[in-house]
Short mmCIF file of C-alpha atoms in Angstrom, two decimals:
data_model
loop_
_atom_site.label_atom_id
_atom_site.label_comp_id
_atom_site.label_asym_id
_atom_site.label_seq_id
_atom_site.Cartn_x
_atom_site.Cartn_y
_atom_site.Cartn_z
CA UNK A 29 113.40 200.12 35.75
CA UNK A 30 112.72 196.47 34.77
CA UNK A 31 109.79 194.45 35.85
CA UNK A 32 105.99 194.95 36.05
CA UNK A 33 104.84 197.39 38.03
CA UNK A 34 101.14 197.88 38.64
CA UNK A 35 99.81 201.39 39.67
CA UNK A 36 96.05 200.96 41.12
CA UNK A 37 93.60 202.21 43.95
CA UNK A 38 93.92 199.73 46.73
CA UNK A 39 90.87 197.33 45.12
CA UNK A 40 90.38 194.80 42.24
CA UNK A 41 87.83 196.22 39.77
CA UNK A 42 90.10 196.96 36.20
CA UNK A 43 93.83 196.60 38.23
CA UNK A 44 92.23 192.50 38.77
CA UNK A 45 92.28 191.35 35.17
CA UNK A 46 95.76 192.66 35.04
CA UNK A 47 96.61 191.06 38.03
CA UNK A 48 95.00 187.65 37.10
CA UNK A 49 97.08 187.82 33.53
CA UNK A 50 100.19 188.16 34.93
CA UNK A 51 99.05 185.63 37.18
CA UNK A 52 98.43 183.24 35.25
CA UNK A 53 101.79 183.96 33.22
CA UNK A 54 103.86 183.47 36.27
CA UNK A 55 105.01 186.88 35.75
CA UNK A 56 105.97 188.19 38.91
CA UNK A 57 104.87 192.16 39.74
CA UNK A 58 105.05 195.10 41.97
CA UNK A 59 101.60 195.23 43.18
CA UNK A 60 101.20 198.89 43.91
CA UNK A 61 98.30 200.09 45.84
CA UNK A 62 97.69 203.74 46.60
CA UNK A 63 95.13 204.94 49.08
CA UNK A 64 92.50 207.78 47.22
CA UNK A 65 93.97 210.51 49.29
CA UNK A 66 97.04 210.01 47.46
CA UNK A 67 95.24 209.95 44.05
CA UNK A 68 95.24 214.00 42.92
CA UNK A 69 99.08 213.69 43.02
CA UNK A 70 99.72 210.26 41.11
CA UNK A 71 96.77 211.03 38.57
CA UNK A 72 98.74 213.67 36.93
CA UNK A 73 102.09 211.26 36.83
CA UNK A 74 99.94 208.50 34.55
CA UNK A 75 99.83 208.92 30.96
CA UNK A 76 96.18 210.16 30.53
CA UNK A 77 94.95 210.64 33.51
CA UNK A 78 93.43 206.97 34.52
CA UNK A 79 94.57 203.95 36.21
CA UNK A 80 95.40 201.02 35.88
CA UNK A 81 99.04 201.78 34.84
CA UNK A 82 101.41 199.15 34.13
CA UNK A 83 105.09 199.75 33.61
CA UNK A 84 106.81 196.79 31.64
CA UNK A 85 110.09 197.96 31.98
CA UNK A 86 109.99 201.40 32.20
CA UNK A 87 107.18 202.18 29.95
CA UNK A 88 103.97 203.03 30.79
CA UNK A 89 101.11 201.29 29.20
CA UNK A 90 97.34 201.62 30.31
CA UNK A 91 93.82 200.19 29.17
CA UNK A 92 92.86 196.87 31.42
CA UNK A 93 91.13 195.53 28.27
CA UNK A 94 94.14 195.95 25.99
CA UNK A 95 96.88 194.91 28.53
CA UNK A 96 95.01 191.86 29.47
CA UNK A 97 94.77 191.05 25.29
CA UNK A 98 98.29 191.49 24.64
CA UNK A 99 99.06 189.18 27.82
CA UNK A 100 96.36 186.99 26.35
CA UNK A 101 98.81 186.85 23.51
CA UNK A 102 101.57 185.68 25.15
CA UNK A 103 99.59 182.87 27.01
CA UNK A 104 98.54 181.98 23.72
CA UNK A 105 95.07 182.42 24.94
CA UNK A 106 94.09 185.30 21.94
CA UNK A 107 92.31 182.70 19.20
CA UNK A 108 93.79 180.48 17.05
CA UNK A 109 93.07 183.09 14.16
CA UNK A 110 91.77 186.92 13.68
CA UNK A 111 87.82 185.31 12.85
CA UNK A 112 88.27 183.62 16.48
CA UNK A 113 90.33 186.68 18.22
CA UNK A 114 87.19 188.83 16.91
CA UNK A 115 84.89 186.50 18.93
CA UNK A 116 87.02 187.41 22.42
CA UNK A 117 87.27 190.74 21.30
CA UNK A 118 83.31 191.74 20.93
CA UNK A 119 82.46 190.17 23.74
CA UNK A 120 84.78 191.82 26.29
CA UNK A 121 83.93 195.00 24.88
CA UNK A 122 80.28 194.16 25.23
CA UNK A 123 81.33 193.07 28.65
CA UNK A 124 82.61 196.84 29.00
CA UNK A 125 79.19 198.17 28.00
CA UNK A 126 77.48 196.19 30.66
CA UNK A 127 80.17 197.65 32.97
CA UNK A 128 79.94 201.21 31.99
CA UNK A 129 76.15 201.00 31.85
CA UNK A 130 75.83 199.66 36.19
CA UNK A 131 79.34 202.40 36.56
CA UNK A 132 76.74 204.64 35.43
CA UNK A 133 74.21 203.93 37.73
CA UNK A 134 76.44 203.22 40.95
CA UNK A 135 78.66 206.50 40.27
CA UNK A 136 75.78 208.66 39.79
CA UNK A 137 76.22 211.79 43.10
CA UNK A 138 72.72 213.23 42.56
CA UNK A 139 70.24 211.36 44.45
CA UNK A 140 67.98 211.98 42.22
CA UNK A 141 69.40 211.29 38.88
CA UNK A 142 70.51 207.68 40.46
CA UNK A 143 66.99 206.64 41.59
CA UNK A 144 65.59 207.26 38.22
CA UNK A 145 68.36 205.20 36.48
CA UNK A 146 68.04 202.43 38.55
CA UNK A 147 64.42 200.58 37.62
CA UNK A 148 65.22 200.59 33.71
CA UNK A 149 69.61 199.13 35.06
CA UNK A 150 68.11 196.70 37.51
CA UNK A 151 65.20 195.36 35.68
CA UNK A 152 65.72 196.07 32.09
CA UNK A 153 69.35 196.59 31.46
CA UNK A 154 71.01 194.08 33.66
CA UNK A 155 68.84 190.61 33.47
CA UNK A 156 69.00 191.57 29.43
CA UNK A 157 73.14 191.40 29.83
CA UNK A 158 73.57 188.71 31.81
CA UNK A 159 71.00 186.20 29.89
CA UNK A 160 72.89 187.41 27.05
CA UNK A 161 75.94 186.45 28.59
CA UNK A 162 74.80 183.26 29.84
CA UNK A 163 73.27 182.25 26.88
CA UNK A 164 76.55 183.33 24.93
CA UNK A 165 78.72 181.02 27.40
CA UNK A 166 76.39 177.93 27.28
CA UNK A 167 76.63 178.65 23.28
CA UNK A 168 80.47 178.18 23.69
CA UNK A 169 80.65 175.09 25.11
CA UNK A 170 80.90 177.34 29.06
CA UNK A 171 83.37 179.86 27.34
CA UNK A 172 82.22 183.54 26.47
CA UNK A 173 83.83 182.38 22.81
CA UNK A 174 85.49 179.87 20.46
CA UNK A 175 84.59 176.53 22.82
CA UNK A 176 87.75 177.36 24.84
CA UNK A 177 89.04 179.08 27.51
CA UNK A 178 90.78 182.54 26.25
CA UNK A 179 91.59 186.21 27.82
CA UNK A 180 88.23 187.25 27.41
CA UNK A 181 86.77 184.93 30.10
CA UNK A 182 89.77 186.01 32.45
CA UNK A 183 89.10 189.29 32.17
CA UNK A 184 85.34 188.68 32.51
CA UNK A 185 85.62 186.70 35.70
CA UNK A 186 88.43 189.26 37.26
CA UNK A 187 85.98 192.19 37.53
CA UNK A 188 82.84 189.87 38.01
CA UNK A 189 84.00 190.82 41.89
CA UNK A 190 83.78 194.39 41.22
CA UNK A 191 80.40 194.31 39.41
CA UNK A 192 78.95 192.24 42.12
CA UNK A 193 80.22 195.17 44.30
CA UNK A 194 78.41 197.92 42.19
CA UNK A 195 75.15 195.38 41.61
CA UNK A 196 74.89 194.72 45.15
CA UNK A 197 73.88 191.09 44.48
CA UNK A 198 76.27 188.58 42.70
CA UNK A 199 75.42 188.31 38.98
CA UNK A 200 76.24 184.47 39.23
CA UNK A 201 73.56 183.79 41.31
CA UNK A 202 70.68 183.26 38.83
CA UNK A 203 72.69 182.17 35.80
CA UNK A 204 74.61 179.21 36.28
CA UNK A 205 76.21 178.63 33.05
CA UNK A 206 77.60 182.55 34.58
CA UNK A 207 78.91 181.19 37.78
CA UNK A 208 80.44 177.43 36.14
CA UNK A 209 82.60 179.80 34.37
CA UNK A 210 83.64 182.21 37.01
CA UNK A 211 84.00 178.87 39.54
CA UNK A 212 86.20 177.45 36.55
CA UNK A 213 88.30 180.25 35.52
CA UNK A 214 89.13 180.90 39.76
CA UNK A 215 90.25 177.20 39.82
CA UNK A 216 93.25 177.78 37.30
CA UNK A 217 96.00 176.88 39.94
CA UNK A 218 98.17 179.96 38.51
CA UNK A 219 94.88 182.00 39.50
CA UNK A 220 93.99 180.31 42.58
CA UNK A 221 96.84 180.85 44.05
CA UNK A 222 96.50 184.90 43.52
CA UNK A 223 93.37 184.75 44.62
CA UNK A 224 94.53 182.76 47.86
CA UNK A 225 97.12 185.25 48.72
CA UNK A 226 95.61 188.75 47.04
CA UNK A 227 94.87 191.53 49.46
CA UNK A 228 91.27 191.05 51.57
CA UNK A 229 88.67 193.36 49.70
CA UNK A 230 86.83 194.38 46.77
CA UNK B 2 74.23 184.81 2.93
CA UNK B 3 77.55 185.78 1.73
CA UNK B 4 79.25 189.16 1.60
CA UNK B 5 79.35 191.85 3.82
CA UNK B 6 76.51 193.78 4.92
CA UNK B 7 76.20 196.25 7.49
CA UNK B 8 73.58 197.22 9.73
CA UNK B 9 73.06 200.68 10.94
CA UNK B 10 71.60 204.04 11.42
CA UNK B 11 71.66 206.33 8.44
CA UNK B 12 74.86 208.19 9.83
CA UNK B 13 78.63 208.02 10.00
CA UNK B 14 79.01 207.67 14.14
CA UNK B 15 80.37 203.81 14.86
CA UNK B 16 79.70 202.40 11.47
CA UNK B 17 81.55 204.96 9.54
CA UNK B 18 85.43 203.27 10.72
CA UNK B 19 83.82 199.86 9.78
CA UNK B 20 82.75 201.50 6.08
CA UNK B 21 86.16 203.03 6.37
CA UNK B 22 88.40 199.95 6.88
CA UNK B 23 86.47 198.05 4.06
CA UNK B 24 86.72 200.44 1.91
CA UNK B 25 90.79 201.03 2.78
CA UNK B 26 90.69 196.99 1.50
CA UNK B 27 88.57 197.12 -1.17
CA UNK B 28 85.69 194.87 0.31
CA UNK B 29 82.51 195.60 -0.84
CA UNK B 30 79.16 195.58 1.10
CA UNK B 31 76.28 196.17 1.37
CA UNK B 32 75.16 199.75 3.31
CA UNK B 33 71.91 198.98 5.00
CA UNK B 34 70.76 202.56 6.52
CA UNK B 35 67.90 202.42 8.56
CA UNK B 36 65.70 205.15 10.17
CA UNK B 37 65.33 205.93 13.44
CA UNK B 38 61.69 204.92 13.94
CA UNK B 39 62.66 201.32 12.30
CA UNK B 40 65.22 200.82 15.74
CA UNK B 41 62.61 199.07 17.93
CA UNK B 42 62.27 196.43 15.38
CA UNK B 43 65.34 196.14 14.39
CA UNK B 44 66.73 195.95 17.92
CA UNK B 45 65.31 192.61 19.35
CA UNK B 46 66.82 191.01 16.07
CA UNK B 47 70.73 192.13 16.86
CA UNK B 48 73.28 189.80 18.71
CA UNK B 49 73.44 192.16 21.65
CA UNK B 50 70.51 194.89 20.96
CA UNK B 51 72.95 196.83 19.20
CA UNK B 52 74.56 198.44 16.07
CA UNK B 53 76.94 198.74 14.34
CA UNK B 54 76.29 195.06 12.81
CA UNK B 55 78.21 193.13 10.08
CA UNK B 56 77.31 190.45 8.77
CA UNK B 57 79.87 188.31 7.31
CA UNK B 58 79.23 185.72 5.11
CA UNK B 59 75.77 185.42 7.02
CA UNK B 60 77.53 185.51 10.64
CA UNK B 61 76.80 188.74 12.79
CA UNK B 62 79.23 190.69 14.46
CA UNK B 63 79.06 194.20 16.15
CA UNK B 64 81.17 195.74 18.41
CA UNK B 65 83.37 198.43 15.58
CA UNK B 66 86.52 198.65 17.68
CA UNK B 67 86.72 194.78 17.61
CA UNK B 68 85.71 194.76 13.64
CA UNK B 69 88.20 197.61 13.13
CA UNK B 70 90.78 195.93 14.42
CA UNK B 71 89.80 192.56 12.60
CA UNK B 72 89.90 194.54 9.14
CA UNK B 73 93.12 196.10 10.97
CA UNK B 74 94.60 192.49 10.97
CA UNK B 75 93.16 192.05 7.31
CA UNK B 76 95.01 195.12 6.02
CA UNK B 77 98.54 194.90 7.85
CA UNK B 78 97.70 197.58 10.20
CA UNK B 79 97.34 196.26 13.36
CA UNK B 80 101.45 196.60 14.36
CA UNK B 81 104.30 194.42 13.42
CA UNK B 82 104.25 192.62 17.07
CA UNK B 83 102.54 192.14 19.92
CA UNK B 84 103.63 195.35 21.69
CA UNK B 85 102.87 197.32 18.83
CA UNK B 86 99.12 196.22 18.52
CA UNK B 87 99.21 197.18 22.15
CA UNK B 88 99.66 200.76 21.36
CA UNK B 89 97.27 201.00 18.74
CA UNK B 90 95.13 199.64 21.38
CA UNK B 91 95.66 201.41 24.03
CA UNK B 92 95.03 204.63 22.22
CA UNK B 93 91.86 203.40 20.85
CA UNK B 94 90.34 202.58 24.27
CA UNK B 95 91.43 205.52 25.31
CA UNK B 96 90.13 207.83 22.38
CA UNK B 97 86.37 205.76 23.31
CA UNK B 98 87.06 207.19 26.40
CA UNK B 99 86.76 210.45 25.48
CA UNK B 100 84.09 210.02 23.09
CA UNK B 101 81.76 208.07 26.01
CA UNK B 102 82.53 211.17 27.71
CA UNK B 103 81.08 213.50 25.26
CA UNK B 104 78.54 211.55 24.65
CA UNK B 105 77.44 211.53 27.88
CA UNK B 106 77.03 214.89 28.12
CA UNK B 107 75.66 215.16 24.64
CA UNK B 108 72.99 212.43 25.35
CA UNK B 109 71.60 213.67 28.78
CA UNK B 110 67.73 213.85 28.29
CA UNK B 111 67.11 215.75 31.62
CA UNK B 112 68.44 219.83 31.10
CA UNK B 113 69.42 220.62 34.32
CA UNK B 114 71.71 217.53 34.78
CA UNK B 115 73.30 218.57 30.89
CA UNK B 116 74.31 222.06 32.08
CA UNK B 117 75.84 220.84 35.34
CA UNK B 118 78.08 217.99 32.91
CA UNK B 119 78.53 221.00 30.61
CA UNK B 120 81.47 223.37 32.02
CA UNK B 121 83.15 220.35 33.49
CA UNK B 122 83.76 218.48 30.06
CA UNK B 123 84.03 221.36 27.62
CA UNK B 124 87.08 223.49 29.86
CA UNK B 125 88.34 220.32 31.56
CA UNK B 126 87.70 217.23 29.98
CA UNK B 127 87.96 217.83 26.09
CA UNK B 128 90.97 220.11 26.00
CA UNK B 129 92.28 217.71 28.60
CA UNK B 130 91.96 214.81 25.87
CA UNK B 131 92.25 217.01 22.87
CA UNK B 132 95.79 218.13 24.18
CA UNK B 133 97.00 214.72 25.03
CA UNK B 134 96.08 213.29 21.52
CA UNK B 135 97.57 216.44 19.71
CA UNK B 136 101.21 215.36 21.80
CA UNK B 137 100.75 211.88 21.44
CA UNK B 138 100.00 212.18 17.41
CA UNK B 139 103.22 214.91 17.51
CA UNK B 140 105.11 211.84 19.38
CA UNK B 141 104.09 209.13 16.91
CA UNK B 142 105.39 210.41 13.68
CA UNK B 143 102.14 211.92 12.71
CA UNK B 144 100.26 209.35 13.72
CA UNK B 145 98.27 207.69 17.02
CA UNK B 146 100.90 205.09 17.58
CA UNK B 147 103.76 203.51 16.46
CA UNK B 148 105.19 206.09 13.97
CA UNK B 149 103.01 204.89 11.21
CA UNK B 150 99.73 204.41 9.90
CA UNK B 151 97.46 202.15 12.05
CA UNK B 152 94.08 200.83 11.74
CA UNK B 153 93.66 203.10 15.20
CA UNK B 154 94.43 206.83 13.23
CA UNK B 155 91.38 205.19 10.60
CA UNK B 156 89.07 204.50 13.99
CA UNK B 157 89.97 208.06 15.23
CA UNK B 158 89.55 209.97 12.15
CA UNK B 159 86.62 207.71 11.08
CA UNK B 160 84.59 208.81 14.17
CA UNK B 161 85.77 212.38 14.63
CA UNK B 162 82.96 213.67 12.91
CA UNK B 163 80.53 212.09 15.05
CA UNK B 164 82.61 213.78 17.84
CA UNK B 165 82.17 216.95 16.05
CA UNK B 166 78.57 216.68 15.51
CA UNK B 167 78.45 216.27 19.43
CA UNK B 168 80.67 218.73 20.79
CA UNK B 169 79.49 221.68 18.43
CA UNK B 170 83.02 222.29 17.11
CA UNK B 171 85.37 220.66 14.79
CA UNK B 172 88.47 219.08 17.31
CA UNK B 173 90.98 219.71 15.01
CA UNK B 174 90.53 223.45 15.40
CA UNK B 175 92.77 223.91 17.79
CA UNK B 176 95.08 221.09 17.35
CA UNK B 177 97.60 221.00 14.50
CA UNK B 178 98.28 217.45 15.01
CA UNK B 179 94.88 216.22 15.00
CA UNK B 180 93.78 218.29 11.97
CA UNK B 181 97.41 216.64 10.38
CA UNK B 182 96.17 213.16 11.14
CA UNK B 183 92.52 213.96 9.67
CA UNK B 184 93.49 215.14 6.32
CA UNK B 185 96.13 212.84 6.02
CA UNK B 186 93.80 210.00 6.37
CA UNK B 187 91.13 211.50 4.72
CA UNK B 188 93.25 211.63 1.40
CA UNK B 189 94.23 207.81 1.80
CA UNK B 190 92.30 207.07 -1.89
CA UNK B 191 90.52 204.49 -1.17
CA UNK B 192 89.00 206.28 1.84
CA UNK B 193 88.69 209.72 -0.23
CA UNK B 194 86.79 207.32 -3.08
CA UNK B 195 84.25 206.59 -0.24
CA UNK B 196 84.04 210.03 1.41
CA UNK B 197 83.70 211.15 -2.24
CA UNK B 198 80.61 208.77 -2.75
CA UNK B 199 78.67 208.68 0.58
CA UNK B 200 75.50 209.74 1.35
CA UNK B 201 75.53 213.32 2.84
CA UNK B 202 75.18 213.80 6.71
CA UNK B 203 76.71 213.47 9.74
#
């Protein structure tokens, strides 16, 4: 098969950075949404278990943070040089951290276990990322690196959505150097226009 | 400051692929160890309240997938094109994957919530990884991606004692492919020379 095809639940979370990429490339995709009833049958189909999967062509490739990089590359939006694609690198995989660290909070089945996770997430863990990440944006001129817009911020403001989601509150609200960037990055036209016509939903 | 000088606790874990891929390019730096009970002051004075850090030529970075793969870059083994440095990528993510996994297991403070993570990840999760690396090395030549050496097979091996450490067994037991990988990296010489010289530990 040639083309993109993207394999992802039926929401934005780590299929929307993908989405926004490709976007912004003016690469034109199979959007594929399953429903979760039909996940126990496509999980085994995927290379290791986990979705996002994106065919390019036939192959399978997976990982939202490295797909979105190597599209990042072809939009010439990667750094000028390996000191400034370092920058975009550690802080989308910071970004992850902050992810995994509210994914571990909002996942979390026992009752129990979630309550006691949440006062250190929601008052220690959380304001510490996001001034972090504020403070890192105003730093870089209202980029998360390097003065300029790159794949990093893309990816940052594509699952912003889906953190809002988990957070219950939107994590622009109190930082604006936060929500300039999100407002700018959802004003590329390429972008706006997915956004415009995207599927209603998280 | 200049030179190279990295910040972190006195064990292999996520600084040992850093100390790996300068030592696979001759760099020399600076090994700062510190104990445990020196963390809380050493915290508030890191980028993002975390180590691994390196500080190059006086700037901090941390994050040692992102250095890894800037040393990667440095040594010519980050792929030959853009869809190569995808698969070393995608692997990568994928093998932090798995260790997050362990380690979440591993790190649960509360006992009752450990044993219930326990039977799940040990006769699901692990072999389910373990197995899937084992083909994909078997795939690759020998190696994680590519059908050469990467700066990813230095990550993985790098860290697999830290996995190890956490799972109570040694990963390549039961997988050819993996314990191929290991030695074979392990007896790159400039990585032997700094096995050979290390401090003990895990």
């Amino acid at each position: 098969m040639s083309g993109y095809k993207l394999t992802y639940f039926p929401v934005t979370a780590l299929g929307e950075p993908i989405r926004w990429m490709m976007s912004y490339l003016d690469i034109k995709f199979e959007d594929y949404r399953f429903e979760r009833e039909q996940w126990p049958s496509i999980k085994p189909t995927t290379p290791f278990g986990q979705v996002p999967v994106l065919e390019i062509d036939g192959k399978s490739v997976w990982q939202s943070v490295a797909i979105s990089r190597y599209f990042g590359k072809k939009a010439d939006l990667a750094g000028k040089d390996e000191w400034e694609s370092l920058m975009i690198d550690v802080i989308v995989d910071t970004f992850t951290d902050f992810r995994l660290a509210v994914g571990k909070w909002f996942y979390e089945s026992d009752e129990a276990t979630k309550k006691k996770l949440e006062k250190p997430l929601l008052e220690t863990t959380v304001p510490f990322y996001l001034e972090k990440f504020d403070s890192t944006i105003k730093e870089n001129g209202g980029f998360l690196a390097n003065g300029k817009l790159s794949w990093g911020d893309i990816y940052f403001v594509a699952t912003s959505g889906y953190i809002n989601h988990m957070l219950g509150f939107n994590m622009s609200d109190k930082y604006e150097n936060i929500k300039a960037l999100c407002e700018k990055v959802a004003a590329i036209p390429k972008i706006k226009e997915w956004i415009d016509k995207r599927p209603a939903g998280i």
